[in-house]
Amino acid sequence: MKDVMGLIYTGENDIHLGELTSQRAVAALPIAGRYRVIDFQLSSMVHTGIKNVGVITQKNYSSLMDHIGSGREWDLHGKQGLVMLPPFLTRENMGVYSGLLDALKSNTNFLRLSRQEYIVLTNSHTVYNIDFTDALRSHVESGADMTIVYSRAKKTFGTEYDNDTYLTVSDEGLVTGMEIGSAMPTRDCISLKIYICKRELLRQLVEQGAANGMHHFGRDIIQRNINNGSLTVHGYEYKGLACQIDSIQSYFNFNMSLLDSEVRRQLFPADRPVYTKVRDDLPARYIEDSQCTNSLVANGCVIEGTVINSVLFRGVKVAKGAVVKNSIIMQDAQIQEGAEIDHCILDKQSIIRRNGRLIAPAAYPIVIAKNVVI
Amino acid sequence: MRKKQCVAMLLAGGQGSRLGILTKNVAKPAVPYGGKYRIIDFPLSNCTNSGIDVVGVLTQYRPLELNAYIGSGSPWDLDLANGGVFVLPPYQTGKTGEWYKGTANAIYQNIPFIAQWDPEYVLVLSGDHIYKMDYNAMLRSHIEKGADLTIAVREVPWEEAPRFGILNTDEDNKIIEFEEKPAHPKSNKASMGVYIFTWSKMRKYLEQDEANPNSENDFGKNIIPTMLAEGQNLYTYTFDGYWKDVGTIESLWEANMDLLTMPMPIDLYDKRWRIYARNPGMPPHYVAEGAKVVDSLITEGCEVKGVVKHSVLFAGVSVDTGAEITDAVIMPGAVIERGAVVRRAIVAENAHVCAGAVVGEETGKIAVVGPKAVVAAGDKVAAGVQVDADAQ
């Protein structure tokens, strides 16, 4: 797959993730016990054999930059490797991307100077472990201008949001219609917003769109060109697991779904590991009277209390007598002696003090922000 | 190559035959330890944390796995433009070539490697021990004393002293006598096999030793006694932290069990002195409903459905329902099937203990299931027995 490059757009709307993304991009959101969301897109690209990946960053990209570094953990520190594309200020642009199209327009140079024939363009809030090789083959065989990867699975988690795009796909696999941000979608193929096309085509579409004063990549470029017949778009159905992390509820439910071994098997196949920044913690330590059941626990944790149906990130401490139920505890958070939490999402380094109690209803998990002490 | 003040040479060529089946196909420094490490992670991380960024690793016995593990050295920040980790197997010169004949000969054969860096000092390490040590503090002592050779020692219990190379010193820690395994020790300062040489002196004595056909080309037997006899300045440097030789099955098992005592005798949580390791990139471990895990270390990638007590599980170990693991070390990728019982044992990488099998006994010697070995359903492996995959 030498002839494919990757581009990840991390500036998507994350309003429904609330506190979780107030200080970071959704791409940098900790997930699945030791990863960040972008690890899944990056690892999928790397396992496809892609060696040149651009990451378009938008707001608060320092945590993302810190996480990705030189791209070494993904073997993307080579001659081409990983390129971070933060917004920049010139006479023509404002220094903040106003959307995917604007971001692509600002980075047409990156597109122009890359050498690969094809490009895989993705968002950064969909979690999957896909080898794009088959989608690419299918794209080339179809002879279409562009391929959009979609899923027929019902949106597994959370609610419908104005971000979602649904496709009409003909029996021959052609995308004949698109519905963007509908409150009541009439179609059943949800776009995973993975676009595959020739690099040059994407550049031309972007430059034309910008020249015509367009703003919205999906609506003004893809949808319009499908409708007026100037772009043949092929639909590639992905039958595996793909979860959009676009609300607190979907974040919570996705993490909880990992307690199911079948979900873990699909997301973490032995031959396609998901890479992430390594922390060099030692293995998790269980003390004499600890109790742990149906939970995921990362390295560096110290468990002295009780953990039930929960996901513990690296370096979490659950003290004696503390009870953690149905919760997601991000790295280095602490639940001190005798404290009890249920249906909580604790962000990094937060602390639930001795004998504290935080019990949330299942339908509405509480988020405790980073560094907060309760 | 720019000049370095100090370069490290890590002797990783020995077989480690006392580890039996565990080192049949891998060099001892590549043996797994502590849930996520290999023995060599300790000297390599100590070098990085001590600011020593040229490390030559001298390999000879079964180097394949060790080479792959070291790779570019990036896990230890030793992939550098000027410096880094270098694997140094024996090589041919002209029409001849030879194996490393002894510890001193191994360094002798790599004089050109060391000379490239034009160092002032050379640190000699072995890949046999678990310890966290600031080599830079030892180097400072070496420089302050104006020593030609500094030998790291630790004070062992007197009754154990006859098992070690013992150094007798004056009040200033200057070495006056070296005794290998003395029956009646005069001191309890045991050599750790960690040396700092002043390079010019080291080079001279290595060349001199090589010219002597009667020499065994060994640091302990030849170089140190000769330097002492010729009145060179030899000093000890006392190290008082945790130090564990993991050269035997029993001691490797014990060193793993040490990590389960609280507080840990070797603080691996210390963020200022991290022990780095290559990461296999596995998801967090999963503890199922009905499983029981107490008093144990569990690494990422494990799936635990059975009972784990006072044990160390490495990455990707699977423990099925009804299996019971006590006082055991289960190395990466091993599978313990339904209802199997493992006690006082080491189950090596990718070994398979089938349903209902029993490995080890409550007392007696440690049982070992070798790498990729299979213990058939219902079979028993008695204490002290080693199961070899090649014999199956």
Tab-separated table of C-alpha atoms in Angstrom, chain A residues 2 19 37 58 93 104 111 126 132 134 152 173 188 191 193 211 214 226 241 254 267 269 285 288 298 311 315 320 373:
chain	number	residue	atom	x	y	z
A	2	LYS	CA	2.797	2.350	-0.861
A	19	GLU	CA	-16.684	18.510	29.779
A	37	VAL	CA	-9.487	7.952	20.119
A	58	GLN	CA	-7.923	22.460	15.336
A	93	ASN	CA	-6.927	32.362	6.106
A	104	LEU	CA	-8.371	20.971	3.424
A	111	LEU	CA	-1.952	17.335	-0.738
A	126	THR	CA	-15.041	6.966	14.997
A	132	PHE	CA	-8.490	-0.342	4.415
A	134	ASP	CA	-10.105	-4.244	0.857
A	152	ARG	CA	-25.618	-0.720	8.100
A	173	GLY	CA	-23.116	-0.217	-4.764
A	188	ASP	CA	-30.249	3.102	6.916
A	191	SER	CA	-21.580	7.121	6.623
A	193	LYS	CA	-16.986	9.512	6.924
A	211	ALA	CA	-13.258	29.046	-5.358
A	214	MET	CA	-18.470	26.773	-0.445
A	226	ILE	CA	-23.684	13.321	-6.206
A	241	LEU	CA	-17.533	-2.791	14.569
A	254	PHE	CA	-18.674	2.331	24.126
A	267	LEU	CA	-11.228	-4.103	18.114
A	269	PRO	CA	-7.211	-8.608	16.921
A	285	ARG	CA	-1.078	-4.630	41.422
A	288	GLU	CA	-4.637	-9.141	49.499
A	298	ALA	CA	-4.592	-1.183	32.639
A	311	VAL	CA	-12.817	0.388	32.957
A	315	GLY	CA	-2.152	4.348	37.067
A	320	LYS	CA	-9.064	-0.051	50.747
A	373	VAL	CA	-10.883	16.825	43.872
